[in-house]
Amino acid sequence: MEFAKDFFEDEIRNGFYVPGIMKRCWASTIEILSEVDKVCKKHNIPYYIDYGTLLGAKRSGGFIPWDDDIDISMNREDYDRFRSVVDEELPPELEFNSVEKNDDYDNIIASVGFHDVSFDSYRLGKYHEFPFLSAIDICVNDRIARDNDLEELREAKIIVLAQLMKKIFDKELEGKNFEKALQLVESKLMVRFNRKKDIPPQGYRLLNKFCKEFEGEKGREDLYGWIPQTFKTERMYFPKEDVFPLSEISFEGFNFPAPKNVDKILRIEYGDYEKPCKSGGSHGYPFFYTYERSLIKSAGGEENWHFRYSFKKEDILHEKKENIRDIVFSAINSLMSQEEMLKQVENFDFLRSTLAETQNMVLTIGNTIEQRLGENTKTVPLLSRYCEILFRAYEKAEKEERAENEIRALETIRQECVQVLEREWKKTMVILLDKAKHFSSIEGFYKKMLENDTWEVLLMPIPYLYRKGSGAFSEEVIDTEKFPKEYSYTDYKNYAFDTMMPDCIVMNSPYDSCNVVYSIDPFFYSENMKKFTNNLFYIPWFVTDEIEWGVEEDGKAITMMDYYVCQPTLSHADHSFVQSEQIRKTYIEKLTEFSGEETRGIWEDKIIAAGSCLQEKDEELTEHILSCLEK
């Protein structure tokens, strides 16, 4: 299946940060679904997307941002036909698993997917460069009993089993309480567990037995249910007339089967489904996170895994250096002490020596300015006049005459020289631009900086690259032609960072090498950029919904902060400017948890609540940045 290239990039969806690795996960599951779809179409087996997948399709045409899998549903008789053909029809890299097929399968929901971590080039190529486990879930709807008393009896049995299943869900598989739960189920339901084998698969097989208890003539033809929902003592019954005949719905740009009455089915499953809800915390989210951590461990730890940032205390250090502009201004200002010395010198030999030394110093300053600003500056003629006066003073010193008037004139010219040079040689800010579509996060700030007559601000489009699933770079891209035409841009190829040493560099990308999908050119990583400036600043290319540390509803959003907060640029940058005080607090908590409590004060200084251009807070952001530059 073909996806647009930018589908795989990090994005903000409904105020929620979705990293590129999650987008690859989504694409891999859609690819698996397409294989299941082929099997079902070939054998005329009805299925439809359901639960979070159907909800996302209905609300926004794609994945719910905080969802990480695909759910489909089948009725039991259709599922049984699917089971009978699926192993022969699936491509070899995919595997079907269920309680009916695998004695050790510990889930009531069947699945189709691959169940290992692999960097096999074929699999990566077909499944959109996603190397981790990936599967779709198959939920089976069963017939409701014709006799209501029998249905209530089934529900009662499942509620008894639920006491054991809760311990299985919670991984509480040892101890007296677990044994008591086993014995209760055995006595109430007249079953026997084999304690020499794993209990969870046995529990799921028993649940599956109860689910399909009323197949065929024992069950109604017009009403199906998701029987495991009984664990929550809630009924989830689906009228056949609201499911069939199936319709179609668009999901991430592809059409898949859906229930006839999507609205009715979603209201049965979720009630008021139009209102987004992120509840549930981060429990097990994202599902590939555990395997990602395992892969990092097998690679020898985060220091050997370039796509996961490992905090180092030296990263927060920033050695400050004078640039040429600083040196020139320091040299001009140092002339004041030379002038004071000239006023006090009594020895004419020493006076002549000092005058000659000062003249050479001024000539060097003038040559440096001319090399940087060109020949037509107003500052260099002033420095020439300064040299002329020095020469006149020198001539007087040769005659052993005092030169008080000449030395007083030097002060006036020097002061004028500083004022003129500040207008001619402004401080320089370089704004690094990678993706043109993110320019709006920086544009308002740039326009405000243009109003500041003490700064020269350069917009610099830089190359970026996409990565394969193995982490290797693929093609390089630069968006120069996509940026607004009304602005001028600096060619990065013709800018010598090591000699220009801009006073400030602003970055829009936090990742350096630690994004598995995308990278700016490595030369422009924050680790390198801070060598060329005394002020490295980071402005996020996005805003999210407000996230509050410790709030369960924000658990998944806090987990996703691993992919944009626990990143190199936040350490290397002198300051990062975020959208609000609430987000600042959450950044600080996240980074402190990531790097150790002893670093809290560092983050409190580095992270600034400044607003965002995306919130039309251009002026506030600019004021905060200029304030930091003036410190």
XYZ file of C-alpha atoms in Angstrom:
631
model
C 0.000 0.000 0.000
C 1.283 3.455 -0.881
C 1.467 6.260 1.657
C 2.507 9.856 1.115
C 6.083 10.362 2.328
C 5.082 12.930 4.932
C 2.613 10.457 6.460
C 5.573 8.972 8.313
C 6.759 12.207 9.866
C 6.115 13.261 13.449
C 2.895 15.242 13.639
C 0.455 16.838 16.040
C -2.944 15.218 15.661
C -5.830 16.548 17.728
C -3.344 18.251 20.024
C -1.466 14.971 20.640
C 2.145 14.372 19.576
C 2.476 11.344 17.304
C 6.123 10.356 16.626
C 7.289 8.984 13.298
C 7.878 5.515 14.743
C 4.182 5.365 15.668
C 3.263 6.367 12.122
C 5.332 3.443 10.834
C 3.560 1.220 13.329
C 0.198 2.432 12.013
C 1.243 1.856 8.416
C 2.465 -1.667 9.187
C -0.884 -2.591 10.753
C -2.774 -1.147 7.765
C -0.571 -3.305 5.529
C -1.427 -6.371 7.633
C -5.101 -5.442 7.452
C -4.844 -5.291 3.661
C -3.585 -8.908 3.657
C -6.486 -9.984 5.866
C -8.823 -8.066 3.580
C -7.536 -10.039 0.583
C -8.224 -13.335 2.360
C -11.717 -12.262 3.361
C -12.597 -10.990 -0.105
C -11.313 -14.136 -1.762
C -13.446 -16.358 0.472
C -16.396 -13.971 0.848
C -15.912 -13.682 4.623
C -17.557 -10.595 6.168
C -15.517 -8.500 8.607
C -15.465 -4.842 9.552
C -13.184 -2.391 11.313
C -14.361 -1.774 14.848
C -13.774 -0.162 18.247
C -10.954 2.446 18.270
C -10.306 1.945 14.567
C -13.953 2.562 13.636
C -14.121 5.438 16.100
C -11.089 7.124 14.527
C -12.425 6.555 11.013
C -15.771 8.099 11.932
C -14.367 11.089 13.816
C -11.369 12.049 11.697
C -10.822 9.522 8.924
C -7.884 7.775 10.568
C -6.186 6.613 13.718
C -7.091 8.099 17.054
C -3.769 9.806 17.915
C -3.351 7.909 21.197
C -4.312 4.532 19.699
C -1.643 2.066 18.606
C -3.477 -0.829 16.972
C -6.213 -1.869 14.547
C -9.346 -3.740 15.605
C -11.647 -5.697 13.347
C -14.716 -7.767 14.192
C -16.264 -10.926 12.777
C -19.273 -12.947 13.750
C -18.423 -16.411 15.066
C -19.543 -18.360 11.983
C -17.511 -16.053 9.706
C -14.528 -16.229 12.021
C -14.625 -20.045 11.932
C -14.460 -19.970 8.138
C -11.595 -17.458 8.362
C -9.685 -19.782 10.710
C -10.062 -22.643 8.287
C -8.333 -20.830 5.400
C -6.136 -18.120 6.874
C -2.950 -20.155 7.406
C -2.879 -21.194 3.757
C -3.683 -17.740 2.415
C -1.471 -15.420 4.454
C 1.996 -14.469 3.171
C 4.750 -16.387 4.994
C 5.880 -13.492 7.175
C 2.443 -13.223 8.819
C 1.022 -15.537 11.441
C -2.489 -16.116 12.744
C -2.828 -16.786 16.475
C -5.844 -17.643 18.581
C -6.939 -19.678 21.614
C -8.280 -22.323 19.226
C -4.963 -22.683 17.426
C -2.292 -22.193 20.098
C -2.367 -23.918 23.480
C -0.140 -21.231 24.963
C -2.039 -18.237 23.518
C -3.139 -16.010 26.372
C -5.669 -13.621 24.861
C -9.338 -13.914 24.000
C -8.710 -11.701 20.961
C -7.197 -13.444 17.939
C -4.485 -11.708 15.948
C -2.711 -11.639 12.612
C 0.789 -10.204 12.369
C 4.465 -10.798 12.919
C 5.660 -11.467 16.416
C 9.372 -10.773 16.472
C 11.809 -7.896 16.020
C 13.422 -8.020 12.596
C 15.565 -5.878 10.333
C 14.991 -8.163 7.362
C 15.062 -5.888 4.325
C 12.043 -7.518 2.667
C 9.871 -7.194 5.731
C 10.994 -3.637 6.414
C 10.298 -2.698 2.807
C 6.826 -4.202 2.721
C 5.735 -3.109 6.195
C 6.905 0.480 5.979
C 10.218 0.221 7.828
C 8.660 -0.852 11.140
C 10.999 -3.414 12.787
C 8.969 -4.323 15.887
C 6.090 -6.692 16.525
C 2.939 -5.644 14.698
C -0.497 -7.225 14.477
C -4.191 -6.509 14.086
C -6.743 -7.730 16.619
C -9.735 -9.846 15.630
C -12.710 -9.604 17.991
C -15.336 -12.315 17.629
C -19.001 -11.550 18.213
C -21.142 -14.440 19.408
C -24.826 -15.199 19.316
C -27.009 -14.233 22.244
C -29.032 -17.124 23.713
C -32.606 -17.489 22.596
C -33.575 -18.078 26.223
C -32.889 -15.036 28.398
C -32.353 -17.199 31.489
C -29.591 -19.100 29.706
C -27.971 -15.828 28.700
C -28.015 -14.636 32.296
C -26.517 -17.952 33.392
C -23.655 -17.475 30.903
C -23.096 -13.992 32.214
C -23.018 -15.308 35.782
C -20.365 -17.876 34.850
C -18.219 -15.232 33.183
C -18.501 -12.959 36.219
C -17.198 -15.815 38.380
C -14.337 -16.370 35.931
C -13.631 -12.640 35.961
C -12.225 -12.875 39.486
C -9.473 -15.145 38.190
C -9.027 -13.249 34.913
C -8.426 -9.974 36.749
C -5.441 -11.544 38.491
C -4.243 -12.824 35.129
C -4.594 -9.311 33.629
C -2.663 -7.867 36.578
C 0.057 -10.567 36.346
C -0.705 -11.723 39.908
C -0.040 -15.381 39.126
C 1.404 -16.606 42.410
C 0.525 -16.770 46.090
C -2.438 -17.754 48.216
C -4.858 -15.245 46.683
C -4.229 -16.578 43.199
C -4.743 -20.153 44.389
C -7.987 -19.122 46.108
C -9.214 -17.571 42.861
C -8.382 -20.789 41.010
C -10.212 -22.931 43.546
C -13.257 -20.634 43.487
C -13.563 -20.930 39.713
C -13.060 -24.696 39.868
C -15.747 -25.194 42.512
C -18.296 -22.775 41.042
C -17.879 -23.714 37.383
C -17.047 -27.420 37.798
C -13.759 -27.217 35.912
C -10.202 -28.290 36.688
C -7.011 -26.341 35.860
C -3.762 -28.141 35.114
C -1.339 -26.472 37.517
C 1.646 -28.024 35.749
C 0.925 -25.774 32.756
C 0.493 -22.034 32.410
C -2.833 -20.937 33.840
C -3.548 -17.829 31.671
C -4.088 -19.743 28.391
C -6.384 -22.167 30.237
C -8.399 -19.227 31.574
C -8.772 -17.756 28.104
C -9.807 -21.094 26.608
C -12.498 -21.415 29.267
C -13.706 -17.903 28.518
C -13.769 -18.713 24.800
C -15.870 -21.810 25.556
C -18.440 -19.662 27.361
C -18.410 -17.082 24.553
C -19.450 -19.544 21.852
C -21.876 -21.483 24.030
C -24.912 -20.608 21.916
C -23.698 -21.230 18.401
C -26.143 -22.443 15.787
C -29.729 -23.094 16.797
C -29.109 -22.286 20.469
C -28.553 -18.632 19.634
C -30.505 -15.839 18.059
C -29.830 -14.919 14.447
C -30.695 -11.258 14.907
C -28.497 -10.321 17.893
C -24.784 -10.755 18.547
C -22.625 -9.658 21.442
C -19.036 -9.023 22.483
C -19.300 -11.485 25.357
C -16.026 -10.659 27.205
C -17.562 -7.251 27.957
C -19.472 -9.150 30.661
C -16.253 -8.907 32.715
C -17.303 -5.302 33.257
C -20.880 -6.439 34.032
C -22.022 -4.534 30.952
C -23.783 -5.915 27.923
C -22.586 -5.037 24.451
C -25.197 -6.397 22.049
C -25.221 -5.630 18.320
C -28.457 -5.983 16.305
C -27.730 -7.731 13.028
C -29.805 -5.133 11.172
C -27.380 -2.392 12.295
C -24.311 -4.325 11.146
C -25.391 -5.882 7.844
C -25.238 -5.320 4.980
C -21.814 -3.823 5.544
C -20.888 -0.339 4.348
C -17.462 1.193 3.629
C -15.538 3.858 5.477
C -12.287 5.679 4.759
C -9.408 5.039 7.140
C -6.101 6.855 6.539
C -7.058 7.244 2.890
C -8.060 3.605 2.286
C -11.575 2.158 2.223
C -12.447 -0.731 4.536
C -15.670 -2.520 5.505
C -17.730 -0.913 8.281
C -21.059 -1.667 9.958
C -24.172 -0.527 8.144
C -25.060 1.890 10.945
C -21.713 3.189 12.195
C -23.276 5.740 14.526
C -25.468 3.129 16.244
C -22.619 0.652 16.742
C -20.310 3.307 18.164
C -22.998 4.464 20.591
C -23.406 0.872 21.781
C -19.633 0.629 22.317
C -18.808 4.109 23.636
C -21.970 6.053 24.370
C -21.223 9.703 23.553
C -18.370 8.869 21.192
C -18.007 12.324 19.612
C -16.090 13.663 22.626
C -12.420 12.557 22.537
C -11.220 10.833 25.688
C -7.602 9.938 26.517
C -8.406 8.175 29.787
C -6.655 5.002 30.807
C -3.163 6.298 31.423
C -0.157 4.913 29.606
C -0.611 1.262 30.639
C 1.184 -0.772 27.970
C 1.226 2.178 25.549
C 2.682 2.142 23.012
C 2.701 -1.636 22.675
C 6.083 -1.639 20.882
C 7.790 0.347 23.655
C 8.836 -2.798 25.551
C 10.386 -4.302 22.427
C 12.134 -1.045 21.602
C 13.716 -1.030 25.063
C 14.683 -4.692 24.648
C 16.308 -3.910 21.301
C 18.288 -1.060 22.875
C 19.452 -3.390 25.643
C 20.547 -6.034 23.131
C 22.510 -3.351 21.271
C 24.571 -2.717 24.398
C 22.579 0.115 25.939
C 21.442 3.573 24.941
C 25.004 4.804 24.430
C 25.258 2.325 21.520
C 21.778 3.007 20.164
C 21.857 6.258 18.221
C 18.102 6.623 17.960
C 17.439 6.989 21.660
C 19.037 9.870 23.494
C 21.057 8.990 26.583
C 21.558 12.020 28.810
C 25.147 12.985 29.631
C 26.005 15.763 32.074
C 28.578 17.202 29.688
C 25.788 17.856 27.163
C 24.426 20.696 29.289
C 27.817 22.426 29.326
C 28.412 25.180 26.780
C 31.866 26.686 26.372
C 31.406 30.341 25.454
C 33.733 31.952 22.899
C 34.121 35.465 21.520
C 33.269 35.858 17.856
C 35.016 38.348 15.552
C 32.417 41.029 16.201
C 32.895 40.665 19.960
C 36.669 40.850 19.539
C 36.465 43.972 17.361
C 34.162 45.795 19.778
C 36.339 44.716 22.708
C 39.374 46.057 20.868
C 37.706 49.393 20.125
C 36.504 49.730 23.704
C 39.992 48.901 24.929
C 41.214 52.053 23.149
C 39.713 53.997 26.049
C 42.326 52.575 28.425
C 45.008 53.373 25.840
C 43.777 56.962 25.736
C 43.942 57.237 29.525
C 47.471 55.906 29.438
C 48.474 58.456 26.783
C 47.189 61.255 29.005
C 49.421 60.151 31.870
C 52.672 59.194 30.102
C 55.572 61.487 31.033
C 58.351 59.681 29.171
C 58.310 60.781 25.527
C 60.068 57.619 24.310
C 57.378 55.494 25.949
C 54.706 57.870 24.602
C 55.931 57.468 21.033
C 56.044 53.689 21.467
C 52.503 53.615 22.846
C 51.178 55.847 20.057
C 52.744 53.589 17.398
C 51.383 50.486 19.100
C 47.907 52.027 19.282
C 48.027 53.011 15.619
C 48.900 49.432 14.574
C 46.031 48.167 16.701
C 43.574 50.562 15.031
C 44.813 49.597 11.565
C 44.205 45.923 12.432
C 40.693 46.757 13.625
C 40.001 48.665 10.421
C 41.293 45.858 8.200
C 39.156 43.320 10.076
C 36.032 45.464 9.672
C 36.770 45.987 5.984
C 37.238 42.272 5.422
C 33.902 41.517 7.070
C 31.754 44.471 5.954
C 33.448 45.508 2.738
C 35.150 48.738 1.690
C 32.254 51.192 1.847
C 31.793 51.369 5.602
C 31.432 54.568 7.588
C 33.421 53.084 10.444
C 36.727 52.650 8.599
C 37.033 56.372 7.632
C 36.461 57.226 11.296
C 39.255 54.855 12.263
C 41.451 56.490 9.600
C 40.833 59.874 11.237
C 41.704 58.284 14.573
C 45.022 57.126 13.053
C 45.692 60.598 11.622
C 45.286 62.159 15.052
C 47.551 59.501 16.545
C 50.175 60.454 13.929
C 49.886 64.155 14.768
C 50.308 63.272 18.439
C 53.335 61.176 17.477
C 54.899 64.123 15.618
C 54.494 66.292 18.707
C 55.999 63.576 20.891
C 59.044 63.522 18.621
C 59.444 67.186 19.408
C 58.835 66.332 23.051
C 55.657 68.399 23.029
C 52.458 67.477 24.878
C 49.431 66.440 22.712
C 46.485 66.949 25.086
C 44.116 68.290 22.399
C 44.817 65.372 20.057
C 44.289 62.798 22.812
C 40.947 64.407 23.805
C 39.891 64.283 20.140
C 40.575 60.528 20.090
C 37.871 59.942 22.704
C 35.229 61.765 20.614
C 36.045 59.804 17.456
C 36.152 56.499 19.329
C 32.675 57.031 20.772
C 31.319 57.978 17.350
C 33.033 54.932 15.876
C 31.279 52.576 18.333
C 27.868 54.111 17.550
C 28.375 53.832 13.782
C 29.762 50.300 13.948
C 26.807 49.102 16.021
C 24.544 50.166 13.157
C 26.816 48.751 10.467
C 27.813 45.499 12.132
C 24.746 44.159 13.874
C 24.594 41.091 16.022
C 23.724 38.052 13.916
C 21.002 35.489 14.475
C 20.757 32.431 12.218
C 17.401 30.646 12.159
C 17.803 27.099 10.879
C 14.806 25.951 8.832
C 14.279 22.338 7.912
C 10.696 21.654 6.781
C 8.839 24.444 5.049
C 5.536 23.273 6.522
C 6.874 24.149 9.996
C 7.807 27.721 9.033
C 4.644 29.126 10.637
C 6.069 28.210 14.052
C 8.917 30.683 13.501
C 7.615 33.244 10.985
C 5.984 35.656 13.444
C 9.113 35.729 15.598
C 11.269 36.377 12.523
C 9.094 39.313 11.469
C 9.315 40.800 14.962
C 13.109 40.450 14.929
C 13.228 42.354 11.613
C 11.874 45.354 13.526
C 14.875 45.243 15.860
C 17.655 47.431 14.449
C 20.401 45.831 16.547
C 20.089 42.378 14.988
C 20.660 40.932 11.545
C 18.490 37.837 11.215
C 19.268 35.190 8.591
C 16.817 32.524 7.483
C 18.747 29.416 6.494
C 16.991 26.415 4.888
C 18.979 23.277 5.683
C 18.877 19.729 4.287
C 17.033 16.913 5.970
C 17.003 13.185 5.354
C 14.638 10.269 5.781
C 15.747 7.040 7.421
C 15.076 3.436 6.553
C 13.894 1.010 9.212
C 17.510 0.008 9.783
C 18.342 3.622 10.619
C 20.375 4.203 7.451
C 19.766 7.464 5.584
C 17.825 7.407 2.340
C 17.422 10.498 0.151
C 18.280 14.066 1.152
C 15.701 16.849 0.807
C 15.868 20.639 1.087
C 12.688 22.739 1.005
C 14.231 26.014 -0.219
C 11.663 26.540 -2.984
C 8.741 25.809 -0.651
C 9.388 28.666 1.772
C 7.500 31.970 1.308
C 8.898 33.978 -1.594
C 8.668 37.364 0.160
C 11.673 36.634 2.377
C 15.350 36.308 1.541
C 17.285 33.211 2.517
C 20.926 32.425 3.197
C 22.556 29.510 1.408
C 23.993 27.202 4.044
C 26.728 26.140 1.628
C 28.164 29.675 1.551
C 28.038 30.366 5.269
C 31.178 29.589 7.274
C 29.892 28.943 10.786
C 33.396 28.545 12.188
C 34.498 32.039 11.112
C 31.143 33.868 11.240
C 30.294 32.585 14.723
C 26.744 34.035 14.857
C 25.644 35.553 18.152
C 22.587 33.298 18.241
C 21.428 30.161 16.432
C 17.762 29.190 16.614
C 16.758 25.590 15.989
C 13.356 24.152 15.219
C 14.301 20.459 15.493
C 14.984 18.786 18.874
C 16.147 15.362 17.709
C 19.714 15.401 16.365
C 20.265 11.705 15.495
C 17.510 10.405 17.774
C 14.527 10.291 15.430
C 14.282 6.910 13.694
C 12.324 8.312 10.755
C 13.898 11.676 10.021
C 17.069 13.707 10.562
C 18.395 17.122 9.682
C 21.850 17.055 8.089
C 24.201 15.907 10.889
C 26.300 19.067 10.563
C 23.339 20.986 11.978
C 22.817 18.806 15.033
C 22.577 20.864 18.221
C 25.679 19.138 19.571
C 27.648 20.707 16.729
C 25.818 24.028 16.442
C 26.579 25.067 20.005
C 30.290 25.117 19.066
C 29.586 28.064 16.747
C 27.537 30.358 18.971
C 27.210 31.547 22.538
C 23.425 31.364 22.385
C 21.775 28.218 21.041
C 17.984 28.444 21.309
C 15.248 25.909 20.544
C 11.712 26.797 19.484
C 9.416 23.745 18.980
C 7.785 23.452 15.575
C 4.498 22.485 17.236
C 2.110 23.086 20.092
C 0.215 20.315 21.848
C -2.776 20.243 24.115
C -1.866 21.215 27.661
C -0.291 18.281 29.535
C -0.256 18.042 33.324
C 2.316 15.872 35.048
C 0.817 13.075 37.147
C -2.695 13.281 35.650
C -3.773 9.830 34.454
C -5.646 11.158 31.434
C -2.372 12.677 30.225
C -0.414 9.446 30.759
C -0.096 8.624 27.073
C 0.852 12.192 26.174
C 3.558 12.108 28.867
C 4.880 8.819 27.441
C 5.087 10.412 23.980
C 7.254 13.189 25.447
C 10.102 10.659 25.298
C 10.132 11.327 21.563
C 10.352 15.139 21.630
C 11.343 16.282 25.143
C 13.984 13.729 26.161
C 16.040 14.764 23.174
C 19.556 16.175 22.608
C 18.620 19.725 21.657
C 16.880 20.280 25.004
C 20.211 19.509 26.700
C 22.515 21.356 24.318
C 20.388 24.488 23.913
C 20.930 27.337 26.328
C 17.173 27.913 26.388
C 14.081 26.193 24.997
C 10.939 28.306 24.567
C 7.702 26.392 25.127
C 4.062 27.288 24.715
C 2.850 27.812 28.319
C 3.734 27.709 31.992
C 1.863 24.404 32.382
C 3.865 22.809 29.572
C 7.068 24.266 31.067
C 6.312 22.556 34.382
C 5.653 19.250 32.620
C 8.870 19.549 30.583
C 10.815 20.144 33.786
C 9.276 17.095 35.492
C 9.837 14.902 32.447
C 13.448 15.989 31.987
C 14.185 15.670 35.705
C 12.775 12.140 35.727
C 14.869 11.415 32.636
C 18.191 12.871 33.798
C 18.072 12.791 37.595
C 16.749 14.966 40.395
C 20.073 16.798 40.680
C 19.413 18.381 37.253
C 16.062 19.980 38.161
C 17.578 23.445 38.635
C 19.191 23.257 35.201
C 15.875 22.601 33.481
C 14.156 25.292 35.525
C 16.667 27.739 34.053
C 16.732 26.346 30.524
C 12.987 25.929 29.870
C 11.136 29.206 29.309
C 7.341 29.614 29.072
C 7.218 32.073 26.179
C 4.218 31.219 24.023
C 4.345 30.177 20.379
C 3.834 31.798 17.002
C 1.268 29.063 16.422
C -0.728 30.658 19.262
C -0.231 34.153 17.773
C 2.104 35.037 20.646
C 4.870 36.369 18.407
C 5.524 39.428 20.546
C 5.700 37.506 23.834
C 8.060 34.935 22.344
C 10.323 37.644 20.916
C 10.439 39.543 24.226
C 11.472 36.380 26.098
C 14.190 35.566 23.574
C 15.630 39.090 23.597
C 15.550 39.062 27.388
C 17.638 35.880 27.413
C 20.073 37.409 24.910
C 20.587 40.463 27.105
C 21.617 38.436 30.173
